[in-house]
Amino acid sequence: MTAPIGILAGGGPLPAQVAEAIEAAGGSVFIIGFQDFVELASIARWPHRVVRLTAAGELLRTLREAGCREIVLIGPVKRPALRDLRPDAEGARIMARIGRALFSGDDGLLGALVRVLGEEGFAIRGAHEFLNRSLGQPGPLGKIAPDELARRDIQRGIDVIRALGRLDIGQGCVVQDGLVLAVEAIEGTDAMLRRCRELRQPGPGGVLVKTLKPGQERRADMPTIGPNTLDHAAATGLRGVAFEAGGTLLTDPNACIARADALGLFLYGIGPEEMRGPSSEATSLRKE
């Protein structure tokens, strides 16, 4: 019998989808659900335990008792304020090993966490290794395709995320006719979109763009889009959503496509050539 794969589960439907994919491939899982974040009903049918986010001693001990040698980190968690951390003894030791990354951006922290877990003897797997059908394909995924104006806004969004991503800030932004209405920071995509509702300019609606940051640790925090993302985009008055194909997880691809079609939005996978794109936009952005 092969060792179970450990899933460190935050919120949303993706932890359960990873578990289902591993089972479908003939494997087994043990799930560590992070207290106050994991959706308990979604993981109930698998062996699991719920732990506090900073109870690293209990987490590592439980993974080892379950025989896990490989682990997957999946699902959003909100970084607690320092005053609320309350780490156990092992958690304090690991926080000390993470060091300055604890106070850096999300990707710096997650990259450090992946490194420390590797030093503890675990092989870290990316959720995208199991959810390859959720990565999306280049081009329009539904009935609607972006026009030339939307394509220019998509390219502008790519350049914005690339520039800000070097500072470990966000994976998304909203662009309307070349104007950057908002960039995603700690609030997350849905909150950013709600904030944009009062920022929309006259004329055709803007575009939500989500991509990986330059050099991002894919095994811990890939951009994610779900049907709710399409709902928020429509409520914000956007024309569509563009994402990095192969670098973004769609929580339910068929439901996302159906929702986009029903709402009159395009859902567009940005291919590798478009991701490389012309450099003039990025150059002008750096000068501004």
PDB file of C-alpha atoms in Angstrom:
ATOM      1  CA  MET A   1       0.000   0.000   0.000  1.00  0.00           C
ATOM      2  CA  THR A   2       1.377   3.411  -0.952  1.00  0.00           C
ATOM      3  CA  ALA A   3       1.695   6.117   1.680  1.00  0.00           C
ATOM      4  CA  PRO A   4      -1.182   8.608   1.802  1.00  0.00           C
ATOM      5  CA  ILE A   5      -0.594  12.075   0.431  1.00  0.00           C
ATOM      6  CA  GLY A   6      -1.126  14.749   3.064  1.00  0.00           C
ATOM      7  CA  ILE A   7      -3.343  17.673   2.093  1.00  0.00           C
ATOM      8  CA  LEU A   8      -2.974  20.891   4.078  1.00  0.00           C
ATOM      9  CA  ALA A   9      -6.404  22.360   3.455  1.00  0.00           C
ATOM     10  CA  GLY A  10      -7.512  25.963   3.581  1.00  0.00           C
ATOM     11  CA  GLY A  11     -10.907  27.178   2.444  1.00  0.00           C
ATOM     12  CA  GLY A  12     -12.911  26.583  -0.712  1.00  0.00           C
ATOM     13  CA  PRO A  13     -13.643  23.483  -2.810  1.00  0.00           C
ATOM     14  CA  LEU A  14     -10.134  22.761  -4.108  1.00  0.00           C
ATOM     15  CA  PRO A  15      -8.857  20.594  -1.192  1.00  0.00           C
ATOM     16  CA  ALA A  16     -11.693  18.128  -1.769  1.00  0.00           C
ATOM     17  CA  GLN A  17     -11.061  18.202  -5.521  1.00  0.00           C
ATOM     18  CA  VAL A  18      -7.397  17.359  -4.970  1.00  0.00           C
ATOM     19  CA  ALA A  19      -8.416  14.473  -2.690  1.00  0.00           C
ATOM     20  CA  GLU A  20     -10.840  13.149  -5.318  1.00  0.00           C
ATOM     21  CA  ALA A  21      -8.182  13.382  -8.046  1.00  0.00           C
ATOM     22  CA  ILE A  22      -5.629  11.486  -5.939  1.00  0.00           C
ATOM     23  CA  GLU A  23      -8.181   8.768  -5.182  1.00  0.00           C
ATOM     24  CA  ALA A  24      -9.163   8.532  -8.856  1.00  0.00           C
ATOM     25  CA  ALA A  25      -5.489   7.903  -9.657  1.00  0.00           C
ATOM     26  CA  GLY A  26      -5.398   5.051  -7.119  1.00  0.00           C
ATOM     27  CA  GLY A  27      -3.855   6.922  -4.200  1.00  0.00           C
ATOM     28  CA  SER A  28      -5.062   7.766  -0.714  1.00  0.00           C
ATOM     29  CA  VAL A  29      -5.037  10.961   1.348  1.00  0.00           C
ATOM     30  CA  PHE A  30      -4.942  12.306   4.863  1.00  0.00           C
ATOM     31  CA  ILE A  31      -6.208  15.863   5.278  1.00  0.00           C
ATOM     32  CA  ILE A  32      -5.075  18.481   7.773  1.00  0.00           C
ATOM     33  CA  GLY A  33      -7.813  21.117   7.805  1.00  0.00           C
ATOM     34  CA  PHE A  34      -6.871  24.550   9.092  1.00  0.00           C
ATOM     35  CA  GLN A  35      -9.269  25.656  11.810  1.00  0.00           C
ATOM     36  CA  ASP A  36     -11.585  28.544  10.849  1.00  0.00           C
ATOM     37  CA  PHE A  37     -10.740  28.124   7.163  1.00  0.00           C
ATOM     38  CA  VAL A  38     -11.426  24.573   5.960  1.00  0.00           C
ATOM     39  CA  GLU A  39     -14.944  23.661   4.855  1.00  0.00           C
ATOM     40  CA  LEU A  40     -15.504  20.665   7.130  1.00  0.00           C
ATOM     41  CA  ALA A  41     -18.409  19.201   5.187  1.00  0.00           C
ATOM     42  CA  SER A  42     -16.279  19.009   2.035  1.00  0.00           C
ATOM     43  CA  ILE A  43     -13.531  16.872   3.653  1.00  0.00           C
ATOM     44  CA  ALA A  44     -15.706  14.760   5.973  1.00  0.00           C
ATOM     45  CA  ARG A  45     -15.457  11.526   3.980  1.00  0.00           C
ATOM     46  CA  TRP A  46     -11.653  11.348   4.149  1.00  0.00           C
ATOM     47  CA  PRO A  47      -9.430  10.721   7.185  1.00  0.00           C
ATOM     48  CA  HIS A  48      -8.680  14.161   8.576  1.00  0.00           C
ATOM     49  CA  ARG A  49      -7.849  16.300  11.567  1.00  0.00           C
ATOM     50  CA  VAL A  50      -8.463  19.990  12.154  1.00  0.00           C
ATOM     51  CA  VAL A  51      -5.590  22.022  13.600  1.00  0.00           C
ATOM     52  CA  ARG A  52      -4.856  25.672  14.238  1.00  0.00           C
ATOM     53  CA  LEU A  53      -2.823  27.379  11.546  1.00  0.00           C
ATOM     54  CA  THR A  54       0.169  27.892  13.853  1.00  0.00           C
ATOM     55  CA  ALA A  55       0.016  24.536  15.673  1.00  0.00           C
ATOM     56  CA  ALA A  56       2.960  23.244  13.671  1.00  0.00           C
ATOM     57  CA  GLY A  57       3.908  20.622  16.238  1.00  0.00           C
ATOM     58  CA  GLU A  58       0.496  18.950  16.040  1.00  0.00           C
ATOM     59  CA  LEU A  59       0.490  19.291  12.258  1.00  0.00           C
ATOM     60  CA  LEU A  60       3.893  17.644  11.721  1.00  0.00           C
ATOM     61  CA  ARG A  61       3.211  14.950  14.307  1.00  0.00           C
ATOM     62  CA  THR A  62      -0.137  14.099  12.696  1.00  0.00           C
ATOM     63  CA  LEU A  63       1.335  13.911   9.202  1.00  0.00           C
ATOM     64  CA  ARG A  64       4.074  11.573  10.400  1.00  0.00           C
ATOM     65  CA  GLU A  65       1.659   9.383  12.353  1.00  0.00           C
ATOM     66  CA  ALA A  66      -0.469   9.089   9.195  1.00  0.00           C
ATOM     67  CA  GLY A  67       2.603   7.992   7.238  1.00  0.00           C
ATOM     68  CA  CYS A  68       2.553  10.957   4.833  1.00  0.00           C
ATOM     69  CA  ARG A  69       5.740  11.659   2.934  1.00  0.00           C
ATOM     70  CA  GLU A  70       4.279  13.940   0.263  1.00  0.00           C
ATOM     71  CA  ILE A  71       2.044  16.922   0.985  1.00  0.00           C
ATOM     72  CA  VAL A  72      -0.056  19.398  -0.978  1.00  0.00           C
ATOM     73  CA  LEU A  73      -0.906  22.925   0.218  1.00  0.00           C
ATOM     74  CA  ILE A  74      -4.227  24.084  -1.235  1.00  0.00           C
ATOM     75  CA  GLY A  75      -7.033  26.497  -0.387  1.00  0.00           C
ATOM     76  CA  PRO A  76      -6.903  30.098   0.852  1.00  0.00           C
ATOM     77  CA  VAL A  77      -6.091  31.049   4.429  1.00  0.00           C
ATOM     78  CA  LYS A  78      -5.949  34.537   5.877  1.00  0.00           C
ATOM     79  CA  ARG A  79      -2.634  35.423   7.440  1.00  0.00           C
ATOM     80  CA  PRO A  80      -3.291  36.079  11.157  1.00  0.00           C
ATOM     81  CA  ALA A  81      -2.113  39.224  12.882  1.00  0.00           C
ATOM     82  CA  LEU A  82       1.061  38.687  14.901  1.00  0.00           C
ATOM     83  CA  ARG A  83      -0.826  39.260  18.160  1.00  0.00           C
ATOM     84  CA  ASP A  84      -3.162  36.376  17.288  1.00  0.00           C
ATOM     85  CA  LEU A  85      -0.568  33.798  16.255  1.00  0.00           C
ATOM     86  CA  ARG A  86      -0.300  31.795  19.521  1.00  0.00           C
ATOM     87  CA  PRO A  87       2.112  29.221  18.045  1.00  0.00           C
ATOM     88  CA  ASP A  88       2.840  25.989  19.855  1.00  0.00           C
ATOM     89  CA  ALA A  89       6.493  25.203  20.668  1.00  0.00           C
ATOM     90  CA  GLU A  90       7.157  23.637  17.261  1.00  0.00           C
ATOM     91  CA  GLY A  91       5.322  26.490  15.583  1.00  0.00           C
ATOM     92  CA  ALA A  92       7.594  29.003  17.313  1.00  0.00           C
ATOM     93  CA  ARG A  93      10.645  27.052  16.151  1.00  0.00           C
ATOM     94  CA  ILE A  94       9.404  26.998  12.556  1.00  0.00           C
ATOM     95  CA  MET A  95       8.530  30.699  12.670  1.00  0.00           C
ATOM     96  CA  ALA A  96      12.104  31.356  13.757  1.00  0.00           C
ATOM     97  CA  ARG A  97      13.383  29.319  10.799  1.00  0.00           C
ATOM     98  CA  ILE A  98      11.117  31.213   8.391  1.00  0.00           C
ATOM     99  CA  GLY A  99      12.581  34.429   9.783  1.00  0.00           C
ATOM    100  CA  ARG A 100      12.083  37.641   7.845  1.00  0.00           C
ATOM    101  CA  ALA A 101       9.840  35.958   5.273  1.00  0.00           C
ATOM    102  CA  LEU A 102       7.123  35.952   7.953  1.00  0.00           C
ATOM    103  CA  PHE A 103       6.874  39.709   7.454  1.00  0.00           C
ATOM    104  CA  SER A 104       7.242  39.719   3.664  1.00  0.00           C
ATOM    105  CA  GLY A 105       4.641  39.246   0.949  1.00  0.00           C
ATOM    106  CA  ASP A 106       2.582  36.102   0.625  1.00  0.00           C
ATOM    107  CA  ASP A 107       4.828  34.440  -1.951  1.00  0.00           C
ATOM    108  CA  GLY A 108       7.933  35.036   0.129  1.00  0.00           C
ATOM    109  CA  LEU A 109       6.250  33.517   3.167  1.00  0.00           C
ATOM    110  CA  LEU A 110       4.824  30.552   1.267  1.00  0.00           C
ATOM    111  CA  GLY A 111       8.136  29.908  -0.444  1.00  0.00           C
ATOM    112  CA  ALA A 112       9.847  29.855   2.952  1.00  0.00           C
ATOM    113  CA  LEU A 113       7.173  27.512   4.299  1.00  0.00           C
ATOM    114  CA  VAL A 114       7.706  25.116   1.383  1.00  0.00           C
ATOM    115  CA  ARG A 115      11.443  25.187   2.082  1.00  0.00           C
ATOM    116  CA  VAL A 116      11.009  24.451   5.791  1.00  0.00           C
ATOM    117  CA  LEU A 117       8.558  21.601   5.170  1.00  0.00           C
ATOM    118  CA  GLY A 118      11.067  20.153   2.725  1.00  0.00           C
ATOM    119  CA  GLU A 119      13.749  20.356   5.407  1.00  0.00           C
ATOM    120  CA  GLU A 120      11.366  18.476   7.718  1.00  0.00           C
ATOM    121  CA  GLY A 121      11.476  15.552   5.282  1.00  0.00           C
ATOM    122  CA  PHE A 122       8.334  16.092   3.199  1.00  0.00           C
ATOM    123  CA  ALA A 123       8.152  16.313  -0.594  1.00  0.00           C
ATOM    124  CA  ILE A 124       5.900  19.219  -1.568  1.00  0.00           C
ATOM    125  CA  ARG A 125       3.584  18.618  -4.507  1.00  0.00           C
ATOM    126  CA  GLY A 126       1.631  21.273  -6.370  1.00  0.00           C
ATOM    127  CA  ALA A 127      -2.159  21.041  -6.600  1.00  0.00           C
ATOM    128  CA  HIS A 128      -1.835  21.620 -10.351  1.00  0.00           C
ATOM    129  CA  GLU A 129      -0.088  18.241 -10.635  1.00  0.00           C
ATOM    130  CA  PHE A 130      -3.387  16.583  -9.720  1.00  0.00           C
ATOM    131  CA  LEU A 131      -5.876  19.119 -11.104  1.00  0.00           C
ATOM    132  CA  ASN A 132      -4.486  19.461 -14.625  1.00  0.00           C
ATOM    133  CA  ARG A 133      -8.014  19.564 -16.072  1.00  0.00           C
ATOM    134  CA  SER A 134      -8.639  22.679 -13.971  1.00  0.00           C
ATOM    135  CA  LEU A 135      -5.779  24.677 -15.459  1.00  0.00           C
ATOM    136  CA  GLY A 136      -7.724  25.950 -18.474  1.00  0.00           C
ATOM    137  CA  GLN A 137      -6.606  26.253 -22.089  1.00  0.00           C
ATOM    138  CA  PRO A 138      -5.407  29.233 -24.123  1.00  0.00           C
ATOM    139  CA  GLY A 139      -8.069  31.191 -25.970  1.00  0.00           C
ATOM    140  CA  PRO A 140     -11.789  31.786 -25.357  1.00  0.00           C
ATOM    141  CA  LEU A 141     -13.348  29.115 -23.158  1.00  0.00           C
ATOM    142  CA  GLY A 142     -16.970  30.059 -23.813  1.00  0.00           C
ATOM    143  CA  LYS A 143     -19.065  31.619 -26.544  1.00  0.00           C
ATOM    144  CA  ILE A 144     -17.644  35.134 -26.197  1.00  0.00           C
ATOM    145  CA  ALA A 145     -14.176  36.298 -27.206  1.00  0.00           C
ATOM    146  CA  PRO A 146     -12.397  39.534 -26.213  1.00  0.00           C
ATOM    147  CA  ASP A 147     -12.314  42.255 -28.869  1.00  0.00           C
ATOM    148  CA  GLU A 148      -9.284  44.388 -29.686  1.00  0.00           C
ATOM    149  CA  LEU A 149      -9.905  46.865 -26.854  1.00  0.00           C
ATOM    150  CA  ALA A 150     -10.245  44.029 -24.333  1.00  0.00           C
ATOM    151  CA  ARG A 151      -7.049  42.415 -25.661  1.00  0.00           C
ATOM    152  CA  ARG A 152      -5.152  45.657 -25.084  1.00  0.00           C
ATOM    153  CA  ASP A 153      -6.527  45.798 -21.546  1.00  0.00           C
ATOM    154  CA  ILE A 154      -5.451  42.188 -21.005  1.00  0.00           C
ATOM    155  CA  GLN A 155      -1.904  42.998 -22.111  1.00  0.00           C
ATOM    156  CA  ARG A 156      -1.864  46.052 -19.869  1.00  0.00           C
ATOM    157  CA  GLY A 157      -2.996  43.854 -16.959  1.00  0.00           C
ATOM    158  CA  ILE A 158      -0.230  41.336 -17.645  1.00  0.00           C
ATOM    159  CA  ASP A 159       2.357  44.113 -17.525  1.00  0.00           C
ATOM    160  CA  VAL A 160       0.913  45.548 -14.300  1.00  0.00           C
ATOM    161  CA  ILE A 161       0.963  42.184 -12.506  1.00  0.00           C
ATOM    162  CA  ARG A 162       4.461  41.479 -13.794  1.00  0.00           C
ATOM    163  CA  ALA A 163       5.726  44.813 -12.450  1.00  0.00           C
ATOM    164  CA  LEU A 164       3.950  44.638  -9.086  1.00  0.00           C
ATOM    165  CA  GLY A 165       4.586  40.916  -8.762  1.00  0.00           C
ATOM    166  CA  ARG A 166       8.292  41.585  -8.472  1.00  0.00           C
ATOM    167  CA  LEU A 167       7.386  43.281  -5.178  1.00  0.00           C
ATOM    168  CA  ASP A 168       5.269  40.242  -4.189  1.00  0.00           C
ATOM    169  CA  ILE A 169       2.027  42.215  -4.461  1.00  0.00           C
ATOM    170  CA  GLY A 170      -1.087  40.522  -5.796  1.00  0.00           C
ATOM    171  CA  GLN A 171      -1.959  38.224  -8.675  1.00  0.00           C
ATOM    172  CA  GLY A 172      -4.714  40.272 -10.264  1.00  0.00           C
ATOM    173  CA  CYS A 173      -5.829  43.683 -11.447  1.00  0.00           C
ATOM    174  CA  VAL A 174      -8.717  45.367 -13.241  1.00  0.00           C
ATOM    175  CA  VAL A 175      -8.044  47.434 -16.366  1.00  0.00           C
ATOM    176  CA  GLN A 176     -10.561  49.527 -18.306  1.00  0.00           C
ATOM    177  CA  ASP A 177      -9.494  51.144 -21.592  1.00  0.00           C
ATOM    178  CA  GLY A 178      -5.868  51.166 -20.441  1.00  0.00           C
ATOM    179  CA  LEU A 179      -6.684  52.649 -17.039  1.00  0.00           C
ATOM    180  CA  VAL A 180      -5.771  50.502 -14.027  1.00  0.00           C
ATOM    181  CA  LEU A 181      -8.820  50.678 -11.755  1.00  0.00           C
ATOM    182  CA  ALA A 182      -7.449  48.431  -9.003  1.00  0.00           C
ATOM    183  CA  VAL A 183      -4.720  45.968  -8.135  1.00  0.00           C
ATOM    184  CA  GLU A 184      -5.177  42.989  -5.843  1.00  0.00           C
ATOM    185  CA  ALA A 185      -3.438  43.180  -2.499  1.00  0.00           C
ATOM    186  CA  ILE A 186      -4.192  41.353   0.756  1.00  0.00           C
ATOM    187  CA  GLU A 187      -7.976  41.705   0.355  1.00  0.00           C
ATOM    188  CA  GLY A 188      -8.260  39.086  -2.412  1.00  0.00           C
ATOM    189  CA  THR A 189      -9.956  39.111  -5.805  1.00  0.00           C
ATOM    190  CA  ASP A 190     -13.610  39.278  -4.741  1.00  0.00           C
ATOM    191  CA  ALA A 191     -13.024  42.213  -2.393  1.00  0.00           C
ATOM    192  CA  MET A 192     -11.015  44.000  -5.078  1.00  0.00           C
ATOM    193  CA  LEU A 193     -13.891  43.594  -7.515  1.00  0.00           C
ATOM    194  CA  ARG A 194     -16.388  44.945  -5.000  1.00  0.00           C
ATOM    195  CA  ARG A 195     -14.131  47.958  -4.510  1.00  0.00           C
ATOM    196  CA  CYS A 196     -14.074  48.502  -8.285  1.00  0.00           C
ATOM    197  CA  ARG A 197     -17.827  48.961  -8.555  1.00  0.00           C
ATOM    198  CA  GLU A 198     -17.506  52.642  -7.662  1.00  0.00           C
ATOM    199  CA  LEU A 199     -14.422  53.145  -9.837  1.00  0.00           C
ATOM    200  CA  ARG A 200     -15.832  52.136 -13.218  1.00  0.00           C
ATOM    201  CA  GLN A 201     -15.398  54.749 -15.940  1.00  0.00           C
ATOM    202  CA  PRO A 202     -17.848  55.592 -18.761  1.00  0.00           C
ATOM    203  CA  GLY A 203     -17.593  53.388 -21.830  1.00  0.00           C
ATOM    204  CA  PRO A 204     -17.041  49.651 -22.348  1.00  0.00           C
ATOM    205  CA  GLY A 205     -16.421  47.721 -19.153  1.00  0.00           C
ATOM    206  CA  GLY A 206     -13.004  46.631 -18.016  1.00  0.00           C
ATOM    207  CA  VAL A 207     -11.266  43.285 -17.675  1.00  0.00           C
ATOM    208  CA  LEU A 208     -10.139  41.251 -14.672  1.00  0.00           C
ATOM    209  CA  VAL A 209      -6.671  39.805 -15.322  1.00  0.00           C
ATOM    210  CA  LYS A 210      -5.131  37.100 -13.115  1.00  0.00           C
ATOM    211  CA  THR A 211      -1.659  35.642 -13.636  1.00  0.00           C
ATOM    212  CA  LEU A 212       1.212  34.202 -11.666  1.00  0.00           C
ATOM    213  CA  LYS A 213       3.744  36.636 -10.263  1.00  0.00           C
ATOM    214  CA  PRO A 214       7.266  36.421 -11.730  1.00  0.00           C
ATOM    215  CA  GLY A 215       9.073  33.516 -10.075  1.00  0.00           C
ATOM    216  CA  GLN A 216       6.049  32.571  -7.975  1.00  0.00           C
ATOM    217  CA  GLU A 217       6.090  29.354  -5.919  1.00  0.00           C
ATOM    218  CA  ARG A 218       3.458  27.325  -7.815  1.00  0.00           C
ATOM    219  CA  ARG A 219       3.296  24.616  -5.173  1.00  0.00           C
ATOM    220  CA  ALA A 220       1.659  26.871  -2.597  1.00  0.00           C
ATOM    221  CA  ASP A 221      -0.511  29.624  -4.050  1.00  0.00           C
ATOM    222  CA  MET A 222      -1.643  29.558  -7.666  1.00  0.00           C
ATOM    223  CA  PRO A 223      -4.248  32.110  -8.795  1.00  0.00           C
ATOM    224  CA  THR A 224      -7.792  30.733  -8.586  1.00  0.00           C
ATOM    225  CA  ILE A 225     -11.032  31.533 -10.403  1.00  0.00           C
ATOM    226  CA  GLY A 226     -14.467  30.149  -9.543  1.00  0.00           C
ATOM    227  CA  PRO A 227     -18.061  30.802 -10.621  1.00  0.00           C
ATOM    228  CA  ASN A 228     -18.336  33.437  -7.878  1.00  0.00           C
ATOM    229  CA  THR A 229     -15.491  35.327  -9.547  1.00  0.00           C
ATOM    230  CA  LEU A 230     -17.633  35.616 -12.674  1.00  0.00           C
ATOM    231  CA  ASP A 231     -20.598  36.816 -10.591  1.00  0.00           C
ATOM    232  CA  HIS A 232     -18.493  39.560  -9.001  1.00  0.00           C
ATOM    233  CA  ALA A 233     -17.028  40.529 -12.376  1.00  0.00           C
ATOM    234  CA  ALA A 234     -20.512  40.957 -13.843  1.00  0.00           C
ATOM    235  CA  ALA A 235     -21.714  42.932 -10.822  1.00  0.00           C
ATOM    236  CA  THR A 236     -18.706  45.226 -11.261  1.00  0.00           C
ATOM    237  CA  GLY A 237     -19.658  45.895 -14.882  1.00  0.00           C
ATOM    238  CA  LEU A 238     -16.675  44.104 -16.414  1.00  0.00           C
ATOM    239  CA  ARG A 239     -16.693  42.616 -19.892  1.00  0.00           C
ATOM    240  CA  GLY A 240     -14.693  39.539 -19.050  1.00  0.00           C
ATOM    241  CA  VAL A 241     -12.026  37.656 -17.132  1.00  0.00           C
ATOM    242  CA  ALA A 242      -8.612  36.687 -18.475  1.00  0.00           C
ATOM    243  CA  PHE A 243      -6.274  34.252 -16.734  1.00  0.00           C
ATOM    244  CA  GLU A 244      -2.889  32.692 -17.359  1.00  0.00           C
ATOM    245  CA  ALA A 245      -3.581  29.339 -19.006  1.00  0.00           C
ATOM    246  CA  GLY A 246      -1.616  26.625 -17.225  1.00  0.00           C
ATOM    247  CA  GLY A 247      -0.967  28.956 -14.306  1.00  0.00           C
ATOM    248  CA  THR A 248      -4.459  29.446 -12.854  1.00  0.00           C
ATOM    249  CA  LEU A 249      -6.806  26.933 -11.232  1.00  0.00           C
ATOM    250  CA  LEU A 250     -10.489  27.012 -12.209  1.00  0.00           C
ATOM    251  CA  THR A 251     -12.402  25.554  -9.265  1.00  0.00           C
ATOM    252  CA  ASP A 252     -15.077  24.145 -11.630  1.00  0.00           C
ATOM    253  CA  PRO A 253     -14.175  24.708 -15.300  1.00  0.00           C
ATOM    254  CA  ASN A 254     -17.563  23.690 -16.743  1.00  0.00           C
ATOM    255  CA  ALA A 255     -19.464  25.812 -14.224  1.00  0.00           C
ATOM    256  CA  CYS A 256     -17.143  28.786 -14.875  1.00  0.00           C
ATOM    257  CA  ILE A 257     -17.732  28.561 -18.635  1.00  0.00           C
ATOM    258  CA  ALA A 258     -21.485  28.218 -18.209  1.00  0.00           C
ATOM    259  CA  ARG A 259     -21.615  31.160 -15.801  1.00  0.00           C
ATOM    260  CA  ALA A 260     -19.552  33.366 -18.121  1.00  0.00           C
ATOM    261  CA  ASP A 261     -21.835  32.559 -21.066  1.00  0.00           C
ATOM    262  CA  ALA A 262     -24.967  33.186 -19.000  1.00  0.00           C
ATOM    263  CA  LEU A 263     -23.616  36.551 -17.788  1.00  0.00           C
ATOM    264  CA  GLY A 264     -22.413  37.659 -21.218  1.00  0.00           C
ATOM    265  CA  LEU A 265     -18.734  37.701 -20.185  1.00  0.00           C
ATOM    266  CA  PHE A 266     -15.713  36.312 -21.943  1.00  0.00           C
ATOM    267  CA  LEU A 267     -13.518  33.828 -20.075  1.00  0.00           C
ATOM    268  CA  TYR A 268     -10.148  33.861 -21.755  1.00  0.00           C
ATOM    269  CA  GLY A 269      -6.991  31.811 -21.247  1.00  0.00           C
ATOM    270  CA  ILE A 270      -3.829  33.823 -21.878  1.00  0.00           C
ATOM    271  CA  GLY A 271      -1.336  31.730 -23.833  1.00  0.00           C
ATOM    272  CA  PRO A 272       2.466  31.715 -23.464  1.00  0.00           C
ATOM    273  CA  GLU A 273       3.083  34.087 -26.388  1.00  0.00           C
ATOM    274  CA  GLU A 274       0.653  36.646 -24.975  1.00  0.00           C
ATOM    275  CA  MET A 275       2.245  36.286 -21.544  1.00  0.00           C
ATOM    276  CA  ARG A 276       5.604  37.189 -23.070  1.00  0.00           C
ATOM    277  CA  GLY A 277       3.880  39.995 -24.975  1.00  0.00           C
ATOM    278  CA  PRO A 278       5.287  43.288 -26.231  1.00  0.00           C
ATOM    279  CA  SER A 279       7.626  45.000 -23.815  1.00  0.00           C
ATOM    280  CA  SER A 280       6.570  48.574 -24.589  1.00  0.00           C
ATOM    281  CA  GLU A 281       3.724  48.571 -22.083  1.00  0.00           C
ATOM    282  CA  ALA A 282       5.982  47.320 -19.310  1.00  0.00           C
ATOM    283  CA  THR A 283       8.588  49.925 -20.203  1.00  0.00           C
ATOM    284  CA  SER A 284       6.054  52.748 -20.052  1.00  0.00           C
ATOM    285  CA  LEU A 285       4.705  51.411 -16.748  1.00  0.00           C
ATOM    286  CA  ARG A 286       8.165  51.533 -15.168  1.00  0.00           C
ATOM    287  CA  LYS A 287       8.550  55.150 -16.282  1.00  0.00           C
ATOM    288  CA  GLU A 288       5.218  56.287 -14.812  1.00  0.00           C
TER     289      GLU A 288
END
